[in-house]
Amino acid sequence: MGTPGSEFDDEVLRAAAEFTDAPLLAALSLALGDPSLLRDDLRPDLTIPIDPMAGWTPDMLAAAQQLAFDALRRWRDAGCPSPPVVPVGQLRPVIEYTVGGPVPDDYLPLLYEELGGEGDDPRAPRFRAGDLAPDRRMRVAVVGAGMSGLVAAHRLAQAGVEHVVIEKNDDVGGTWLENSYPGCRVDVSNHFYSYSFAQKADWPNYFSPRDVLLDYFRRCSEEFGILPNIRFGTEVVAATWDEESATWDVELRTASGSEHLKVEAVVFAVGQLNRPHLPEIEGIDSFAGPSFHSARWDHDVDLAGKRVAVIGNGASGAQFIPIVAEQAAALAVFQRTPNWLLPAPDYQAPIPEGKLWLFRHVPSYNQWYRFWLFYRTADALLPAAEVMDGWDDPGSVSPANALARAYMQAHLEEQFADRPDLLEKVLPAYPPFAKRMVFDNGSWAGALKRPNVELVTDPIVRITPTGVETSAGHFDADVIVYATGFLASHFLEPVRITGRAGADLHETWKGDARAYLGITIPGFPNLFCLYGPNTNIVVNGSIIYFSECAVRYMLGCLELLLRDGYDALDVRKSVHDAYNEDVDAANRQRVWGAVDVHSWYKNALGRVSQNWPFTLQEYWRRTVTPDPDEYELLHATRRPAG
Ligand SMILES: Cc1cc2nc3c(=O)[nH]c(=O)nc-3n(C[C@H](O)[C@H](O)[C@H](O)COP(=O)(O)OP(=O)(O)OC[C@H]3O[C@@H](n4cnc5c(N)ncnc54)[C@H](O)[C@@H]3O)c2cc1C
């Protein structure tokens, strides 16, 4: 056996250096202990919204590639050393190089945590229930075994809290189990759309397809020993708070009937996008052929040679329409609002060998790459979604937003240069980021330009037994596919939830769901939501990040109860209301709240009930530890039996 790294010849290193980016220079500077790699003239500029080169010109890129190649050779020739463990406090210059400028002090703890700087799993609970309160019973029911329920179960197990996960499906994965439509994939890069405590160096794609994600969540549930605690094929239909015993009575529907569980706390991890939405169109039940929603894809229906109507063109539609277009004899796409397309040439591409090599071999590159994505695609993008007072342009809300618009408009104009008739239909009038963007590698234009495809923008009047009728005429169809999204603002439905003094949650909400930090609701003690109201993001970021933060907060609440000897906590209404006012005011200053365009972010009352309007850092800051003063702390008057 030769020295470590001797098998990596210059050709391998040269091919890998082609994929140089700022995080690679950061990782190499640490591996070699050489800060000179963090050259000022090669600082990225993350203030330019959605610039794939992060401000690097071709000359800068070439210089960075040469620098990385030389560094890789040095690293190999030194026997591929791992970087010494650097105290997180000393990482600041490396962080500031990677993000292209100074980072506020209050941001650093989060960035260290994202880098795994304070230990391999810095978000893990730091307590054990048995140590805090050896004689106390604390049982938790987690509803849902999607991404959020799994992280909750994992953390509860780490804290030694007795729990059970109730899942209506027969498998884990939630979104990634139910959405099996062709082309389904994540549109947040996988190094970020993955658990912070379960990173992978070998994602096959930058944006993995559904099967890869489902496999990831299955493997995580096996690896973390979650499966034995899940009751599959069981649905929670009701939960009722018992004031005296400070417990929840959870009613389950199982294959063999109804059952009740008594627990001290309930965690609803039921997702925002779990109940398909079918539009209220006259005659929807009259269609004689097969019809289905994208999240209930009927794989028994062969679309080859059929006349297919697709209603809706949002994130799911944009993924499967290009594939269906290749199979169908004729495809009519019914569009209500066009999408902004975010150019993403690598959207469906496998990660090239050179880049994979870097992930597999260069120490800490994986973490720095994830960290870079976290910073540049999330908080660095938020300013482009903020409304600038006095900015007078119907197509944008600020100079940064106008810049993003110009970039994406140029992409659309280029894609549809030969089809001005289509360009007119696909160019959004509304500002970018008012709706979620669709990632595009050219397949959308490719599909719409096919001779067998028609993009229909006339309003639908009704569904008939033989197809779809619009104000302009009738489209004959053999199959109708609804890409019409989910009942996103119907949080926690259809579960009947009864809290203190017999209050019904859905009557309390009246269709306008709110929660403190998206997690706790006044009058409903020891009930926690994950991916709850106002914890969705638009410009970017990953829901996994939110769920990890919310789970840590939930564990913090349980810790507080166990440590201080209380049985329940109920968020103060004044705290909840003041928080929601802040969120609403901020959402009105974000393009998705300020602009009048139809989106799933607003509920039936027109309030943005889905989205988080602040930075990711702000959510982290607010959820690190619960503040006991924000809660009414309660004692049971009668201890539950058993
Ligand atoms: C097509 C699609 C693409 C997406 N792409 C992205 C993306 O690129 N990036 C991103 O960040 N997010 C994306 N999302 C959002 C996605 O939903 C979240 O990222 C994440 O999967 C949510 O996980 P969850 O566990 O909170 O909810 P879900 O995955 O929806 O899981 C909820 C679980 O709860 C179960 N459940 C619900 N009600 C009950 C009940 N009463 N009793 C028992 N079980 C119940 C469900 O069966 C399900 O298993 C996408 C969503 C969709 C639909």
XYZ file of C-alpha atoms and ligand atoms in Angstrom:
695
model
C 0.000 0.000 0.000
C 1.443 3.427 -0.975
C 1.093 6.676 0.937
C -2.503 7.854 1.269
C -3.498 9.713 -1.855
C -0.805 8.247 -4.096
C -3.575 6.767 -6.246
C -4.825 10.265 -7.097
C -2.856 11.313 -10.137
C -2.778 14.857 -11.437
C -5.451 14.078 -13.987
C -7.929 13.148 -11.243
C -7.090 16.298 -9.330
C -7.341 18.479 -12.433
C -10.792 17.042 -13.238
C -11.927 17.683 -9.676
C -10.515 21.227 -9.598
C -12.789 22.072 -12.506
C -15.580 22.203 -9.909
C -13.860 24.742 -7.713
C -16.044 27.022 -5.683
C -15.563 29.119 -2.569
C -16.377 26.262 -0.151
C -13.671 24.115 -1.743
C -11.069 26.794 -1.133
C -12.372 27.065 2.436
C -12.065 23.301 3.013
C -8.605 23.154 1.437
C -7.345 26.115 3.425
C -8.318 24.258 6.606
C -6.921 20.920 5.434
C -3.590 22.541 4.630
C -3.636 25.124 7.411
C -3.065 27.714 4.693
C -5.158 30.891 4.975
C -3.516 32.305 1.832
C -5.990 30.237 -0.213
C -8.753 32.586 0.900
C -7.693 35.288 -1.520
C -9.401 38.632 -1.376
C -9.561 38.875 -5.147
C -11.464 35.559 -5.200
C -14.137 36.395 -2.673
C -17.568 35.389 -3.946
C -20.298 38.013 -4.075
C -23.498 36.564 -2.672
C -25.381 39.840 -2.903
C -26.126 39.252 -6.591
C -29.439 37.366 -6.462
C -29.362 33.883 -7.982
C -26.082 34.362 -9.859
C -24.843 30.797 -10.400
C -21.222 32.046 -10.456
C -21.646 33.955 -7.169
C -19.944 36.956 -8.735
C -16.928 35.097 -10.121
C -15.982 36.148 -13.655
C -14.530 33.492 -15.996
C -11.032 34.838 -15.211
C -11.661 34.578 -11.479
C -12.953 31.056 -11.915
C -9.862 30.065 -13.891
C -7.601 31.550 -11.199
C -9.543 29.753 -8.465
C -9.353 26.447 -10.350
C -5.575 26.761 -10.657
C -5.294 27.655 -6.979
C -7.420 24.665 -5.985
C -5.490 22.310 -8.273
C -2.157 23.362 -6.724
C -3.649 23.028 -3.255
C -5.055 19.574 -4.034
C -1.613 18.430 -5.184
C 0.000 19.748 -2.030
C -2.655 18.053 0.044
C -2.178 14.757 -1.792
C 1.617 14.964 -1.583
C 1.330 15.546 2.170
C -0.589 12.240 2.473
C -4.172 13.675 2.419
C -4.203 15.084 5.958
C -7.465 15.753 7.738
C -7.729 19.278 9.083
C -6.923 19.707 12.755
C -9.986 20.439 14.856
C -10.168 24.222 14.816
C -12.044 25.870 17.661
C -15.211 27.274 16.135
C -14.254 30.778 17.243
C -11.337 30.631 14.818
C -13.492 29.742 11.840
C -14.787 33.276 11.396
C -12.307 34.326 8.653
C -13.081 31.160 6.715
C -16.824 31.721 7.066
C -16.495 35.351 6.026
C -14.446 34.426 2.991
C -16.993 31.796 1.961
C -19.968 34.125 2.188
C -18.034 37.029 0.706
C -18.152 39.501 3.581
C -18.555 40.232 7.271
C -21.028 38.159 9.223
C -22.867 39.711 12.185
C -21.850 38.279 15.563
C -25.317 36.940 16.290
C -25.202 34.863 13.128
C -22.067 32.955 14.020
C -23.468 30.421 16.496
C -25.938 29.221 13.865
C -23.243 29.000 11.228
C -21.004 27.005 13.552
C -23.935 24.706 14.195
C -24.615 24.307 10.460
C -20.975 23.337 10.062
C -21.284 20.782 12.817
C -18.707 22.887 14.640
C -19.806 22.175 18.183
C -19.881 18.397 17.769
C -21.175 16.061 15.107
C -24.785 16.611 16.076
C -24.958 19.989 17.764
C -28.772 20.048 17.702
C -29.150 16.826 19.674
C -30.962 17.200 23.010
C -28.612 17.717 25.915
C -30.791 16.037 28.524
C -32.174 12.609 29.384
C -35.710 12.483 30.683
C -34.772 9.827 33.255
C -32.032 12.024 34.697
C -34.271 15.068 35.055
C -37.334 13.381 36.501
C -36.788 9.683 37.171
C -40.309 9.152 38.522
C -42.231 11.132 35.959
C -44.146 9.621 33.062
C -43.844 11.638 29.880
C -45.410 9.941 26.869
C -45.539 11.657 23.506
C -47.618 10.819 20.447
C -46.088 11.997 17.189
C -48.651 12.162 14.394
C -47.040 11.499 11.020
C -43.897 9.676 9.881
C -42.821 12.072 7.168
C -39.575 14.005 7.329
C -40.755 16.005 10.388
C -42.188 13.114 12.398
C -39.001 11.133 11.882
C -36.759 13.848 13.239
C -39.117 14.282 16.211
C -38.996 10.553 16.951
C -35.219 10.492 16.651
C -34.761 13.405 19.049
C -37.304 12.036 21.536
C -35.400 8.759 21.560
C -32.110 10.584 22.094
C -33.671 12.330 25.104
C -35.057 9.055 26.436
C -38.674 10.233 26.149
C -41.269 7.482 25.699
C -43.078 8.008 22.417
C -45.073 6.446 19.628
C -45.447 7.612 16.044
C -48.865 7.250 14.448
C -48.848 7.101 10.663
C -51.860 6.644 8.423
C -49.782 5.251 5.557
C -47.986 1.908 5.525
C -44.532 3.409 5.184
C -42.453 6.415 6.199
C -41.694 9.392 3.956
C -44.943 11.407 3.787
C -44.527 13.746 0.820
C -41.856 11.540 -0.722
C -43.945 8.416 -0.358
C -47.199 9.846 -1.669
C -45.870 11.842 -4.612
C -44.817 9.188 -7.076
C -45.634 11.123 -10.237
C -43.078 10.972 -13.054
C -40.276 13.489 -12.643
C -40.942 14.193 -8.952
C -37.780 15.548 -7.318
C -36.689 18.001 -4.671
C -35.924 21.534 -5.743
C -33.664 22.422 -2.877
C -30.187 21.059 -3.386
C -29.816 17.800 -1.443
C -26.806 18.789 0.578
C -29.170 21.223 2.220
C -32.386 19.206 1.875
C -31.168 16.502 4.247
C -30.924 16.180 7.993
C -28.024 18.088 9.529
C -27.228 14.927 11.517
C -27.406 12.528 8.564
C -25.275 13.972 5.795
C -24.323 12.033 2.686
C -21.268 12.493 0.489
C -22.721 10.473 -2.358
C -26.006 12.051 -3.423
C -26.308 10.953 -7.051
C -27.868 14.269 -8.113
C -27.773 17.827 -6.915
C -31.581 17.597 -6.791
C -32.529 14.033 -6.060
C -35.522 12.297 -7.556
C -38.300 11.104 -5.290
C -37.087 7.482 -5.106
C -33.690 8.567 -3.792
C -35.313 10.752 -1.140
C -37.738 8.062 -0.099
C -34.814 5.675 0.229
C -32.949 8.267 2.318
C -35.856 8.669 4.752
C -36.333 4.902 4.964
C -32.653 4.397 5.696
C -32.666 7.133 8.322
C -35.623 5.526 10.066
C -33.781 2.198 10.086
C -30.425 3.624 11.091
C -31.869 5.679 13.949
C -34.003 2.808 15.202
C -37.271 4.685 14.650
C -39.265 1.943 12.906
C -40.201 -0.120 15.996
C -41.945 2.930 17.464
C -44.164 3.593 14.446
C -47.735 2.353 14.192
C -48.438 2.252 10.484
C -51.879 2.152 8.893
C -53.285 4.090 11.834
C -54.899 7.510 11.612
C -55.348 10.038 14.381
C -58.919 11.285 14.119
C -59.245 13.272 17.345
C -57.298 14.565 20.320
C -58.915 15.844 23.490
C -57.187 17.605 26.365
C -58.065 16.511 29.857
C -57.425 19.414 32.176
C -57.422 17.434 35.415
C -54.891 14.819 34.433
C -53.031 17.134 32.026
C -53.084 14.483 29.320
C -54.279 14.163 25.764
C -56.732 11.477 24.814
C -55.803 10.579 21.251
C -58.370 8.718 19.210
C -56.995 6.393 16.568
C -58.639 4.756 13.602
C -57.004 1.422 12.892
C -57.787 -1.392 10.491
C -59.650 -3.129 13.283
C -61.614 -0.177 14.622
C -61.111 2.670 17.014
C -58.636 2.932 19.878
C -57.578 5.519 22.445
C -54.124 6.526 23.610
C -53.341 8.584 26.679
C -50.261 10.771 26.379
C -48.807 13.843 28.045
C -47.969 15.610 24.770
C -48.906 15.453 21.099
C -46.699 16.483 18.203
C -48.561 17.073 14.943
C -46.154 16.377 12.089
C -48.888 16.096 9.480
C -47.320 18.371 6.871
C -48.707 21.347 4.994
C -48.862 19.486 1.707
C -50.464 16.216 2.628
C -54.123 16.599 1.635
C -54.577 16.971 -2.136
C -56.686 19.880 -3.326
C -59.140 19.310 -6.139
C -60.515 22.487 -7.711
C -64.168 23.365 -7.466
C -64.973 23.118 -11.130
C -68.475 22.409 -12.327
C -68.881 18.868 -13.583
C -65.652 17.564 -12.044
C -67.316 14.246 -11.232
C -68.870 13.875 -14.668
C -65.696 12.989 -16.564
C -66.078 9.501 -18.026
C -62.369 8.574 -18.273
C -59.706 8.151 -15.601
C -58.734 11.244 -13.646
C -56.396 11.660 -10.667
C -54.428 14.155 -8.624
C -50.644 14.356 -9.059
C -50.142 13.164 -5.461
C -52.333 10.119 -6.149
C -50.792 9.214 -9.485
C -52.543 6.242 -11.022
C -49.706 4.174 -12.451
C -52.213 1.728 -13.937
C -53.302 4.349 -16.447
C -51.040 4.188 -19.474
C -50.804 7.676 -20.961
C -49.075 6.513 -24.144
C -51.050 7.554 -27.187
C -53.796 9.178 -25.070
C -55.252 12.669 -25.149
C -54.295 14.055 -21.746
C -55.494 17.225 -20.049
C -53.353 18.568 -17.196
C -54.979 21.174 -15.011
C -52.343 23.250 -13.235
C -48.721 24.022 -13.992
C -47.122 24.666 -10.577
C -44.112 22.920 -9.111
C -45.490 19.381 -9.567
C -47.006 20.023 -13.004
C -43.787 21.555 -14.265
C -41.974 18.364 -13.252
C -44.235 15.809 -14.903
C -45.635 17.732 -17.905
C -42.409 17.380 -19.962
C -42.477 13.609 -19.365
C -46.177 13.191 -20.142
C -45.664 15.311 -23.268
C -43.344 12.634 -24.606
C -45.916 9.871 -24.091
C -49.281 11.420 -24.879
C -50.763 11.705 -28.342
C -52.038 15.134 -27.375
C -51.522 17.141 -24.211
C -53.466 20.224 -23.191
C -51.917 22.144 -20.282
C -54.365 24.450 -18.523
C -52.513 27.346 -16.938
C -53.994 29.932 -14.589
C -50.769 31.782 -13.717
C -47.387 31.399 -15.403
C -44.280 30.559 -13.352
C -40.999 32.332 -13.083
C -38.371 29.849 -14.179
C -35.105 29.749 -12.304
C -32.382 28.602 -14.685
C -30.877 25.430 -13.238
C -28.904 23.575 -15.910
C -27.968 20.856 -13.383
C -31.539 20.307 -12.230
C -31.821 16.748 -13.520
C -28.138 16.073 -14.077
C -26.146 13.543 -12.103
C -23.372 15.064 -9.997
C -20.284 14.765 -12.224
C -17.513 12.406 -11.157
C -15.049 15.237 -10.412
C -17.453 16.930 -8.029
C -18.339 13.622 -6.359
C -14.645 13.005 -5.907
C -14.362 16.273 -3.996
C -17.315 15.376 -1.777
C -15.881 11.958 -1.050
C -12.266 12.880 -0.479
C -11.629 16.482 0.528
C -12.114 16.675 4.280
C -14.991 18.922 5.372
C -15.851 19.968 1.784
C -19.280 18.367 2.198
C -20.004 20.528 5.258
C -18.669 23.718 3.710
C -20.670 23.098 0.556
C -23.866 22.571 2.554
C -23.075 25.617 4.603
C -22.579 27.672 1.437
C -25.911 26.549 0.033
C -27.540 27.359 3.335
C -26.207 30.888 3.263
C -26.431 31.800 -0.367
C -29.722 30.233 -1.324
C -31.628 31.225 1.758
C -30.891 34.287 3.797
C -28.806 35.914 1.092
C -31.838 35.740 -1.229
C -34.342 37.243 1.164
C -33.523 40.896 0.385
C -34.656 40.296 -3.207
C -38.123 39.446 -1.838
C -38.427 42.538 0.371
C -40.688 45.357 -0.766
C -38.973 48.717 -1.022
C -41.328 51.528 -0.066
C -41.774 53.980 -2.920
C -40.493 51.551 -5.595
C -42.780 52.150 -8.524
C -42.791 49.232 -10.943
C -45.659 46.762 -11.303
C -43.220 44.021 -12.336
C -40.898 44.184 -9.326
C -40.805 45.354 -5.725
C -37.253 46.657 -5.310
C -34.020 47.087 -7.251
C -32.800 43.634 -6.127
C -36.125 42.105 -7.150
C -35.927 43.902 -10.516
C -32.465 42.444 -11.025
C -33.781 38.936 -10.378
C -36.658 39.659 -12.760
C -34.305 40.821 -15.519
C -32.226 37.672 -15.114
C -35.208 35.324 -15.276
C -36.982 37.291 -18.006
C -33.859 37.021 -20.172
C -33.948 33.263 -19.608
C -37.586 33.036 -20.717
C -36.961 35.277 -23.736
C -34.057 33.108 -24.778
C -35.997 29.878 -24.282
C -39.004 31.096 -26.253
C -37.189 33.307 -28.795
C -38.674 31.289 -31.648
C -42.192 31.247 -30.203
C -43.396 34.778 -29.397
C -46.958 33.397 -29.147
C -45.863 31.190 -26.222
C -43.613 33.794 -24.663
C -46.608 36.063 -24.257
C -48.359 33.323 -22.269
C -45.437 32.181 -20.135
C -43.959 35.540 -19.111
C -45.328 36.399 -15.663
C -46.602 39.924 -15.089
C -46.144 39.598 -11.321
C -42.787 40.149 -9.604
C -40.492 37.201 -8.997
C -40.691 35.388 -5.658
C -44.416 36.199 -5.222
C -44.895 32.491 -5.962
C -42.422 29.670 -5.727
C -40.143 29.547 -8.743
C -39.889 26.540 -10.973
C -36.422 25.137 -11.532
C -35.705 24.846 -15.195
C -33.112 23.213 -17.379
C -34.960 23.943 -20.602
C -37.421 21.067 -20.357
C -40.425 23.357 -19.832
C -39.904 25.227 -23.096
C -39.031 21.954 -24.798
C -42.367 20.469 -23.741
C -44.537 23.462 -24.617
C -43.026 23.760 -28.073
C -43.850 20.181 -29.025
C -46.442 19.848 -31.790
C -48.634 17.596 -29.610
C -48.792 20.115 -26.753
C -51.098 23.069 -26.334
C -50.852 25.657 -23.548
C -54.337 26.859 -22.717
C -54.781 30.073 -20.773
C -58.514 30.616 -21.291
C -60.436 30.066 -18.062
C -61.954 26.639 -17.507
C -65.740 26.739 -17.463
C -66.527 23.122 -16.681
C -65.423 19.516 -16.917
C -67.577 17.439 -19.240
C -67.813 13.654 -19.641
C -65.406 13.944 -22.573
C -62.965 16.620 -21.545
C -62.472 20.212 -20.467
C -64.491 23.174 -21.635
C -62.981 26.646 -21.510
C -64.390 30.013 -22.470
C -62.763 29.461 -25.876
C -63.856 25.900 -26.657
C -63.820 22.241 -25.711
C -60.733 20.016 -25.331
C -61.385 16.337 -25.771
C -59.453 14.214 -23.295
C -59.062 10.538 -22.423
C -57.406 11.282 -19.078
C -57.396 14.321 -16.773
C -54.560 14.942 -14.312
C -55.011 17.528 -11.589
C -51.795 19.310 -10.635
C -53.738 21.584 -8.359
C -51.746 21.439 -5.154
C -52.841 20.780 -1.602
C -55.151 22.044 1.104
C -52.106 23.801 2.489
C -53.803 26.303 4.767
C -56.136 23.693 6.306
C -53.644 22.945 9.065
C -54.215 19.806 11.135
C -57.456 18.977 9.324
C -59.486 16.840 9.481
C -58.385 15.917 13.032
C -60.863 17.075 15.714
C -58.821 18.783 18.411
C -60.349 19.899 21.673
C -58.297 21.960 24.087
C -58.831 23.724 27.402
C -62.418 24.469 28.407
C -63.634 22.330 25.513
C -62.377 24.741 22.808
C -62.370 23.282 19.324
C -59.168 24.156 17.468
C -60.726 24.564 14.050
C -63.532 26.737 15.429
C -60.893 28.806 17.210
C -58.900 29.232 14.027
C -61.939 29.844 11.784
C -59.896 28.958 8.722
C -57.031 31.242 9.745
C -54.494 28.954 11.403
C -51.890 30.590 13.603
C -49.380 29.312 16.124
C -46.558 30.785 18.143
C -43.388 30.125 16.132
C -45.579 27.801 14.080
C -45.402 25.418 17.044
C -47.657 26.169 20.047
C -51.261 27.397 20.235
C -52.892 29.145 23.221
C -55.523 26.999 24.884
C -53.986 23.767 23.585
C -51.327 22.832 26.161
C -48.561 20.388 25.334
C -49.564 20.351 21.690
C -46.776 21.054 19.212
C -46.887 21.506 15.438
C -44.037 20.831 13.055
C -44.105 22.555 9.646
C -46.960 24.487 11.225
C -48.460 27.858 10.304
C -45.976 30.376 8.849
C -43.019 28.019 8.650
C -42.886 27.544 4.912
C -40.332 29.334 2.781
C -40.593 30.777 -0.706
C -37.309 32.041 -1.986
C -35.404 29.116 -0.697
C -34.210 27.276 2.343
C -35.282 23.820 3.309
C -38.268 22.688 5.339
C -35.957 20.205 7.031
C -34.173 23.115 8.647
C -37.458 24.438 10.051
C -38.523 21.074 11.373
C -35.168 20.518 13.055
C -35.481 23.917 14.756
C -39.085 23.276 15.797
C -38.234 19.825 17.157
C -35.439 21.276 19.246
C -37.906 23.827 20.633
C -40.464 21.112 21.393
C -37.788 19.096 23.228
C -36.842 22.257 25.099
C -40.452 22.566 26.276
C -40.484 18.972 27.516
C -37.171 19.526 29.253
C -38.617 22.559 30.994
C -41.607 20.564 32.248
C -39.458 17.708 33.475
C -36.849 19.928 35.062
C -39.223 22.327 36.817
C -41.859 19.780 37.790
C -44.777 21.161 35.757
C -47.233 19.003 33.866
C -48.127 21.243 30.979
C -47.361 24.506 29.306
C -49.727 26.738 27.408
C -48.417 29.644 25.386
C -49.731 33.009 26.578
C -52.233 34.484 24.169
C -50.599 37.899 24.380
C -47.255 36.398 23.312
C -48.886 34.461 20.511
C -50.862 37.457 19.251
C -47.951 39.894 19.343
C -45.801 37.391 17.483
C -48.462 36.888 14.814
C -48.804 40.638 14.340
C -45.057 40.806 13.678
C -45.263 37.943 11.213
C -48.228 39.486 9.389
C -46.605 42.910 9.197
C -43.415 41.375 7.799
C -45.299 39.202 5.310
C -47.044 42.322 3.987
C -43.560 43.648 3.229
C -42.576 40.528 1.332
C -43.405 40.192 -2.297
C -45.630 37.128 -1.702
C -47.770 39.092 0.742
C -47.708 42.462 -0.988
C -48.622 41.446 -4.502
C -52.051 40.399 -5.666
C -51.305 37.069 -7.293
C -52.962 33.750 -6.614
C -50.763 31.420 -4.561
C -51.091 28.644 -2.008
C -49.396 30.831 0.567
C -52.592 32.694 1.374
C -55.597 31.213 3.112
C -59.228 31.800 2.130
C -59.187 35.062 4.113
C -56.271 36.362 2.073
C -53.771 36.197 4.945
C -50.366 34.634 4.300
C -50.678 31.699 6.686
C -47.924 29.564 5.195
C -44.774 31.594 4.982
C -42.034 32.636 7.305
C -41.126 36.213 6.373
C -37.838 36.578 8.237
C -34.387 35.072 7.870
C -33.608 31.453 8.687
C -31.318 32.775 11.371
C -34.265 34.520 13.005
C -36.206 31.258 13.225
C -33.188 29.554 14.733
C -32.685 32.366 17.261
C -36.289 32.242 18.402
C -36.435 28.467 18.676
C -33.143 27.578 20.340
C -34.706 27.540 23.821
C -38.245 28.220 24.999
C -38.716 31.164 27.326
C -40.745 29.994 30.352
C -42.145 33.524 30.810
C -43.980 33.137 27.527
C -45.943 30.201 28.893
C -48.526 29.509 31.526
C -47.097 26.568 33.453
C -49.712 24.146 34.712
C -50.077 21.361 37.232
C -52.416 18.433 36.860
C -54.963 18.242 39.640
C -55.224 14.494 39.235
C -52.350 12.297 38.119
C -53.237 9.880 35.331
C -53.330 6.242 36.255
C -50.705 3.895 34.862
C -44.091 17.492 -4.669
C -43.472 18.189 -3.516
C -42.191 18.695 -3.613
C -41.616 19.346 -2.526
N -40.364 19.851 -2.667
C -39.787 20.454 -1.614
C -38.473 20.986 -1.715
O -37.863 20.950 -2.762
N -37.919 21.556 -0.626
C -38.585 21.644 0.557
O -38.021 22.159 1.516
N -39.826 21.144 0.677
C -40.438 20.578 -0.373
N -41.711 20.116 -0.254
C -42.412 20.254 1.019
C -42.399 18.919 1.787
O -43.703 18.640 2.102
C -41.504 19.037 3.009
O -40.171 19.281 2.609
C -41.469 17.797 3.889
O -41.489 16.603 3.174
C -42.614 17.835 4.875
O -42.472 16.772 5.759
P -43.534 16.575 6.904
O -43.141 15.368 7.625
O -43.672 17.839 7.662
O -44.916 16.398 6.144
P -45.346 15.242 5.141
O -44.211 14.783 4.334
O -46.538 15.772 4.433
O -45.752 14.057 6.093
C -46.899 14.106 6.893
C -47.202 12.690 7.346
O -48.262 12.732 8.279
C -49.162 11.675 7.990
N -50.469 12.070 8.507
C -51.187 13.173 8.177
N -52.323 13.224 8.895
C -52.326 12.133 9.703
C -53.214 11.645 10.686
N -54.315 12.316 11.003
N -52.906 10.483 11.304
C -51.776 9.798 11.017
N -50.900 10.227 10.086
C -51.149 11.392 9.458
C -49.127 11.561 6.493
O -49.589 10.311 6.037
C -47.643 11.801 6.208
O -46.919 10.602 6.239
C -42.333 19.490 -1.325
C -43.642 19.006 -1.241
C -44.201 18.379 -2.326
C -45.617 17.882 -2.205
